[in-house]
Every structure is written in structure tokens, then in C-alpha cells.
Amino acid sequence: MTTGQQTVPPRSTVTLHGVPESVALARRRVRELLGESHPACDDVTLLVSEVVTNSVVHSGSGGGGRVAMTVAVGPDAVLVEVSDAGSGHSAPHVRNEPEAESGRGMFLVDLLAARWGIRESDPQGLRTLWFEVAF
């Protein structure tokens, strides 16, 4: 989209229910926005799957609450923000336990994202995990 002389990158926000089925919907939205031929499509899709799964399984948004996902496509990176109700437990963090049956999502984010971080408690009480995949 072009506004005067300035080009505005594609951006999409979707509100998901905090249920496992929403993970597949989040993946579809990323693929629709980026297109299968986008150089970051596979990495962004994988990380969205991991981060939205974390929101559904480990946050107060699970069990049908709300998870918001925003994807912004820039000229050299894709920025994704996933907001949920947070939890009384620790914030998402990197675990590298090769023998564990789960818990590798943030390890993948740390490995594949150029940058990532967490914003705690915005005015609506949401926790936002963001990551950027360069291409």
C-alpha cells in the first residue's frame, strides 16, 4: 500500500481464541500474508506456531481466552507480536534440554529470530512476546 510517497508495509492483526485449533489458524494467516515464496515464510510460520502454542498452553489466555497476533512485513524483516494474558509463572524463556519432550519453542525463537523480546503488562494487562526474522 502506498500513501503519497511513503510505502506502508503489509500488516495484519488477528485475535485468536486461546484454544489449540488457533495455532493452525495463526500459521495460515502468516502464509496468506507472506506468500509461500517469501524468503522468511517457513521460519516465521514455525516460530508463530511455537509462540501461539505457548500462549494457548501456558498463559491465562488458554481455555478460550484471547491471543492477539500482529505480523508486519518490512523491506528486510518480518516482525511478529503475540499478546496474551500472561501467567503467574515465569515469562517465556529459552530452555535447551535435549532430553525433554517439550519446551523447545523459545530455543527455536532464539535460534532463528534476528531479535526477540518480551513486553510485560501493557495498559490492558497483556504480555507481548515479539520476534523479528530477517531476510
JSON list of C-alpha atoms in Angstrom, two decimals:
[
{"chain": "A", "resi": 1, "resn": "MET", "atom": "CA", "xyz": [0.00, 0.00, 0.00]},
{"chain": "A", "resi": 2, "resn": "THR", "atom": "CA", "xyz": [1.33, 3.43, -0.92]},
{"chain": "A", "resi": 3, "resn": "THR", "atom": "CA", "xyz": [0.43, 6.66, 0.86]},
{"chain": "A", "resi": 4, "resn": "GLY", "atom": "CA", "xyz": [1.75, 9.63, -1.11]},
{"chain": "A", "resi": 5, "resn": "GLN", "atom": "CA", "xyz": [5.48, 8.97, -1.37]},
{"chain": "A", "resi": 6, "resn": "GLN", "atom": "CA", "xyz": [5.64, 6.61, 1.62]},
{"chain": "A", "resi": 7, "resn": "THR", "atom": "CA", "xyz": [5.18, 2.85, 1.24]},
{"chain": "A", "resi": 8, "resn": "VAL", "atom": "CA", "xyz": [3.39, 1.20, 4.15]},
{"chain": "A", "resi": 9, "resn": "PRO", "atom": "CA", "xyz": [4.45, -2.43, 4.71]},
{"chain": "A", "resi": 10, "resn": "PRO", "atom": "CA", "xyz": [1.80, -5.15, 4.83]},
{"chain": "A", "resi": 11, "resn": "ARG", "atom": "CA", "xyz": [0.49, -5.60, 8.37]},
{"chain": "A", "resi": 12, "resn": "SER", "atom": "CA", "xyz": [-2.14, -7.94, 9.74]},
{"chain": "A", "resi": 13, "resn": "THR", "atom": "CA", "xyz": [-3.61, -8.34, 13.21]},
{"chain": "A", "resi": 14, "resn": "VAL", "atom": "CA", "xyz": [-5.85, -11.20, 14.22]},
{"chain": "A", "resi": 15, "resn": "THR", "atom": "CA", "xyz": [-7.46, -12.04, 17.55]},
{"chain": "A", "resi": 16, "resn": "LEU", "atom": "CA", "xyz": [-7.49, -15.76, 18.25]},
{"chain": "A", "resi": 17, "resn": "HIS", "atom": "CA", "xyz": [-9.26, -17.86, 20.85]},
{"chain": "A", "resi": 18, "resn": "GLY", "atom": "CA", "xyz": [-6.89, -19.43, 23.37]},
{"chain": "A", "resi": 19, "resn": "VAL", "atom": "CA", "xyz": [-7.53, -22.95, 22.10]},
{"chain": "A", "resi": 20, "resn": "PRO", "atom": "CA", "xyz": [-5.21, -25.42, 20.31]},
{"chain": "A", "resi": 21, "resn": "GLU", "atom": "CA", "xyz": [-7.08, -25.04, 17.00]},
{"chain": "A", "resi": 22, "resn": "SER", "atom": "CA", "xyz": [-5.98, -21.41, 16.84]},
{"chain": "A", "resi": 23, "resn": "VAL", "atom": "CA", "xyz": [-2.37, -22.44, 16.24]},
{"chain": "A", "resi": 24, "resn": "ALA", "atom": "CA", "xyz": [-3.26, -23.75, 12.77]},
{"chain": "A", "resi": 25, "resn": "LEU", "atom": "CA", "xyz": [-5.23, -20.55, 12.05]},
{"chain": "A", "resi": 26, "resn": "ALA", "atom": "CA", "xyz": [-2.21, -18.44, 13.04]},
{"chain": "A", "resi": 27, "resn": "ARG", "atom": "CA", "xyz": [0.02, -20.43, 10.68]},
{"chain": "A", "resi": 28, "resn": "ARG", "atom": "CA", "xyz": [-2.47, -20.00, 7.82]},
{"chain": "A", "resi": 29, "resn": "ARG", "atom": "CA", "xyz": [-2.65, -16.23, 8.40]},
{"chain": "A", "resi": 30, "resn": "VAL", "atom": "CA", "xyz": [1.15, -15.94, 8.20]},
{"chain": "A", "resi": 31, "resn": "ARG", "atom": "CA", "xyz": [1.31, -17.96, 4.98]},
{"chain": "A", "resi": 32, "resn": "GLU", "atom": "CA", "xyz": [-1.51, -15.88, 3.44]},
{"chain": "A", "resi": 33, "resn": "LEU", "atom": "CA", "xyz": [0.17, -12.60, 4.35]},
{"chain": "A", "resi": 34, "resn": "LEU", "atom": "CA", "xyz": [3.70, -13.56, 3.33]},
{"chain": "A", "resi": 35, "resn": "GLY", "atom": "CA", "xyz": [3.01, -15.96, 0.48]},
{"chain": "A", "resi": 36, "resn": "GLU", "atom": "CA", "xyz": [4.70, -19.33, 0.15]},
{"chain": "A", "resi": 37, "resn": "SER", "atom": "CA", "xyz": [7.57, -17.87, -1.90]},
{"chain": "A", "resi": 38, "resn": "HIS", "atom": "CA", "xyz": [8.56, -15.26, 0.72]},
{"chain": "A", "resi": 39, "resn": "PRO", "atom": "CA", "xyz": [12.14, -15.95, 1.92]},
{"chain": "A", "resi": 40, "resn": "ALA", "atom": "CA", "xyz": [11.13, -15.85, 5.62]},
{"chain": "A", "resi": 41, "resn": "CYS", "atom": "CA", "xyz": [7.81, -17.71, 5.30]},
{"chain": "A", "resi": 42, "resn": "ASP", "atom": "CA", "xyz": [8.94, -21.07, 6.69]},
{"chain": "A", "resi": 43, "resn": "ASP", "atom": "CA", "xyz": [10.88, -19.63, 9.65]},
{"chain": "A", "resi": 44, "resn": "VAL", "atom": "CA", "xyz": [8.13, -17.16, 10.58]},
{"chain": "A", "resi": 45, "resn": "THR", "atom": "CA", "xyz": [5.46, -19.86, 10.29]},
{"chain": "A", "resi": 46, "resn": "LEU", "atom": "CA", "xyz": [7.43, -22.22, 12.55]},
{"chain": "A", "resi": 47, "resn": "LEU", "atom": "CA", "xyz": [8.03, -19.53, 15.18]},
{"chain": "A", "resi": 48, "resn": "VAL", "atom": "CA", "xyz": [4.40, -18.35, 15.10]},
{"chain": "A", "resi": 49, "resn": "SER", "atom": "CA", "xyz": [3.36, -21.94, 15.70]},
{"chain": "A", "resi": 50, "resn": "GLU", "atom": "CA", "xyz": [5.65, -22.21, 18.73]},
{"chain": "A", "resi": 51, "resn": "VAL", "atom": "CA", "xyz": [4.78, -18.83, 20.25]},
{"chain": "A", "resi": 52, "resn": "VAL", "atom": "CA", "xyz": [1.00, -19.12, 19.78]},
{"chain": "A", "resi": 53, "resn": "THR", "atom": "CA", "xyz": [1.16, -22.65, 21.23]},
{"chain": "A", "resi": 54, "resn": "ASN", "atom": "CA", "xyz": [2.94, -21.21, 24.29]},
{"chain": "A", "resi": 55, "resn": "SER", "atom": "CA", "xyz": [0.17, -18.63, 24.68]},
{"chain": "A", "resi": 56, "resn": "VAL", "atom": "CA", "xyz": [-2.56, -21.26, 24.42]},
{"chain": "A", "resi": 57, "resn": "VAL", "atom": "CA", "xyz": [-0.85, -23.76, 26.75]},
{"chain": "A", "resi": 58, "resn": "HIS", "atom": "CA", "xyz": [0.98, -21.61, 29.31]},
{"chain": "A", "resi": 59, "resn": "SER", "atom": "CA", "xyz": [-0.84, -18.28, 29.66]},
{"chain": "A", "resi": 60, "resn": "GLY", "atom": "CA", "xyz": [-4.05, -17.09, 31.23]},
{"chain": "A", "resi": 61, "resn": "SER", "atom": "CA", "xyz": [-5.42, -16.84, 27.67]},
{"chain": "A", "resi": 62, "resn": "GLY", "atom": "CA", "xyz": [-5.64, -20.63, 27.41]},
{"chain": "A", "resi": 63, "resn": "GLY", "atom": "CA", "xyz": [-9.01, -22.29, 27.69]},
{"chain": "A", "resi": 64, "resn": "GLY", "atom": "CA", "xyz": [-10.71, -19.88, 25.30]},
{"chain": "A", "resi": 65, "resn": "GLY", "atom": "CA", "xyz": [-9.26, -16.51, 26.30]},
{"chain": "A", "resi": 66, "resn": "ARG", "atom": "CA", "xyz": [-7.81, -14.15, 23.74]},
{"chain": "A", "resi": 67, "resn": "VAL", "atom": "CA", "xyz": [-4.46, -14.19, 21.96]},
{"chain": "A", "resi": 68, "resn": "ALA", "atom": "CA", "xyz": [-3.63, -11.34, 19.58]},
{"chain": "A", "resi": 69, "resn": "MET", "atom": "CA", "xyz": [-1.11, -11.78, 16.78]},
{"chain": "A", "resi": 70, "resn": "THR", "atom": "CA", "xyz": [0.26, -8.96, 14.64]},
{"chain": "A", "resi": 71, "resn": "VAL", "atom": "CA", "xyz": [2.52, -9.58, 11.66]},
{"chain": "A", "resi": 72, "resn": "ALA", "atom": "CA", "xyz": [4.28, -6.66, 9.96]},
{"chain": "A", "resi": 73, "resn": "VAL", "atom": "CA", "xyz": [6.33, -7.20, 6.81]},
{"chain": "A", "resi": 74, "resn": "GLY", "atom": "CA", "xyz": [9.18, -4.77, 6.30]},
{"chain": "A", "resi": 75, "resn": "PRO", "atom": "CA", "xyz": [11.71, -4.45, 3.47]},
{"chain": "A", "resi": 76, "resn": "ASP", "atom": "CA", "xyz": [14.23, -6.75, 5.18]},
{"chain": "A", "resi": 77, "resn": "ALA", "atom": "CA", "xyz": [12.47, -8.36, 8.17]},
{"chain": "A", "resi": 78, "resn": "VAL", "atom": "CA", "xyz": [9.16, -9.70, 9.42]},
{"chain": "A", "resi": 79, "resn": "LEU", "atom": "CA", "xyz": [8.07, -8.55, 12.88]},
{"chain": "A", "resi": 80, "resn": "VAL", "atom": "CA", "xyz": [5.60, -10.70, 14.82]},
{"chain": "A", "resi": 81, "resn": "GLU", "atom": "CA", "xyz": [3.96, -9.75, 18.12]},
{"chain": "A", "resi": 82, "resn": "VAL", "atom": "CA", "xyz": [1.86, -12.23, 20.10]},
{"chain": "A", "resi": 83, "resn": "SER", "atom": "CA", "xyz": [-0.03, -10.86, 23.11]},
{"chain": "A", "resi": 84, "resn": "ASP", "atom": "CA", "xyz": [-1.75, -12.92, 25.79]},
{"chain": "A", "resi": 85, "resn": "ALA", "atom": "CA", "xyz": [-2.94, -12.63, 29.38]},
{"chain": "A", "resi": 86, "resn": "GLY", "atom": "CA", "xyz": [0.45, -13.75, 30.73]},
{"chain": "A", "resi": 87, "resn": "SER", "atom": "CA", "xyz": [0.68, -16.09, 33.68]},
{"chain": "A", "resi": 88, "resn": "GLY", "atom": "CA", "xyz": [1.64, -16.07, 37.32]},
{"chain": "A", "resi": 89, "resn": "HIS", "atom": "CA", "xyz": [4.63, -18.21, 36.38]},
{"chain": "A", "resi": 90, "resn": "SER", "atom": "CA", "xyz": [7.88, -17.09, 34.79]},
{"chain": "A", "resi": 91, "resn": "ALA", "atom": "CA", "xyz": [7.94, -15.29, 31.46]},
{"chain": "A", "resi": 92, "resn": "PRO", "atom": "CA", "xyz": [8.78, -17.34, 28.37]},
{"chain": "A", "resi": 93, "resn": "HIS", "atom": "CA", "xyz": [12.45, -18.21, 28.39]},
{"chain": "A", "resi": 94, "resn": "VAL", "atom": "CA", "xyz": [14.94, -20.31, 26.45]},
{"chain": "A", "resi": 95, "resn": "ARG", "atom": "CA", "xyz": [15.30, -23.91, 27.58]},
{"chain": "A", "resi": 96, "resn": "ASN", "atom": "CA", "xyz": [17.81, -26.21, 25.94]},
{"chain": "A", "resi": 97, "resn": "GLU", "atom": "CA", "xyz": [17.11, -29.60, 27.44]},
{"chain": "A", "resi": 98, "resn": "PRO", "atom": "CA", "xyz": [17.76, -32.19, 24.71]},
{"chain": "A", "resi": 99, "resn": "GLU", "atom": "CA", "xyz": [16.02, -34.98, 26.63]},
{"chain": "A", "resi": 100, "resn": "ALA", "atom": "CA", "xyz": [12.83, -33.00, 27.32]},
{"chain": "A", "resi": 101, "resn": "GLU", "atom": "CA", "xyz": [9.66, -33.95, 25.44]},
{"chain": "A", "resi": 102, "resn": "SER", "atom": "CA", "xyz": [8.57, -30.30, 25.15]},
{"chain": "A", "resi": 103, "resn": "GLY", "atom": "CA", "xyz": [9.79, -26.80, 25.88]},
{"chain": "A", "resi": 104, "resn": "ARG", "atom": "CA", "xyz": [11.92, -26.11, 22.80]},
{"chain": "A", "resi": 105, "resn": "GLY", "atom": "CA", "xyz": [9.79, -23.29, 21.37]},
{"chain": "A", "resi": 106, "resn": "MET", "atom": "CA", "xyz": [11.79, -20.41, 22.79]},
{"chain": "A", "resi": 107, "resn": "PHE", "atom": "CA", "xyz": [15.03, -22.19, 21.89]},
{"chain": "A", "resi": 108, "resn": "LEU", "atom": "CA", "xyz": [13.85, -22.09, 18.26]},
{"chain": "A", "resi": 109, "resn": "VAL", "atom": "CA", "xyz": [12.87, -18.42, 18.58]},
{"chain": "A", "resi": 110, "resn": "ASP", "atom": "CA", "xyz": [16.33, -17.64, 19.96]},
{"chain": "A", "resi": 111, "resn": "LEU", "atom": "CA", "xyz": [17.97, -19.64, 17.17]},
{"chain": "A", "resi": 112, "resn": "LEU", "atom": "CA", "xyz": [16.00, -18.34, 14.16]},
{"chain": "A", "resi": 113, "resn": "ALA", "atom": "CA", "xyz": [14.99, -14.79, 15.08]},
{"chain": "A", "resi": 114, "resn": "ALA", "atom": "CA", "xyz": [17.35, -11.87, 14.50]},
{"chain": "A", "resi": 115, "resn": "ARG", "atom": "CA", "xyz": [15.94, -10.27, 17.67]},
{"chain": "A", "resi": 116, "resn": "TRP", "atom": "CA", "xyz": [13.22, -11.07, 20.18]},
{"chain": "A", "resi": 117, "resn": "GLY", "atom": "CA", "xyz": [11.93, -9.84, 23.49]},
{"chain": "A", "resi": 118, "resn": "ILE", "atom": "CA", "xyz": [9.04, -9.60, 25.93]},
{"chain": "A", "resi": 119, "resn": "ARG", "atom": "CA", "xyz": [6.98, -6.60, 26.97]},
{"chain": "A", "resi": 120, "resn": "GLU", "atom": "CA", "xyz": [5.27, -7.18, 30.29]},
{"chain": "A", "resi": 121, "resn": "SER", "atom": "CA", "xyz": [1.89, -5.78, 31.26]},
{"chain": "A", "resi": 122, "resn": "ASP", "atom": "CA", "xyz": [0.79, -3.17, 28.83]},
{"chain": "A", "resi": 123, "resn": "PRO", "atom": "CA", "xyz": [-2.18, -0.97, 29.92]},
{"chain": "A", "resi": 124, "resn": "GLN", "atom": "CA", "xyz": [-4.59, -3.86, 29.18]},
{"chain": "A", "resi": 125, "resn": "GLY", "atom": "CA", "xyz": [-2.54, -6.24, 31.35]},
{"chain": "A", "resi": 126, "resn": "LEU", "atom": "CA", "xyz": [-1.20, -8.19, 28.38]},
{"chain": "A", "resi": 127, "resn": "ARG", "atom": "CA", "xyz": [2.21, -9.77, 27.95]},
{"chain": "A", "resi": 128, "resn": "THR", "atom": "CA", "xyz": [3.64, -9.46, 24.45]},
{"chain": "A", "resi": 129, "resn": "LEU", "atom": "CA", "xyz": [6.33, -11.68, 23.04]},
{"chain": "A", "resi": 130, "resn": "TRP", "atom": "CA", "xyz": [7.80, -10.26, 19.83]},
{"chain": "A", "resi": 131, "resn": "PHE", "atom": "CA", "xyz": [10.36, -11.54, 17.38]},
{"chain": "A", "resi": 132, "resn": "GLU", "atom": "CA", "xyz": [11.88, -10.37, 14.14]},
{"chain": "A", "resi": 133, "resn": "VAL", "atom": "CA", "xyz": [13.04, -12.68, 11.33]},
{"chain": "A", "resi": 134, "resn": "ALA", "atom": "CA", "xyz": [15.43, -11.05, 8.89]},
{"chain": "A", "resi": 135, "resn": "PHE", "atom": "CA", "xyz": [15.63, -11.98, 5.22]}
]
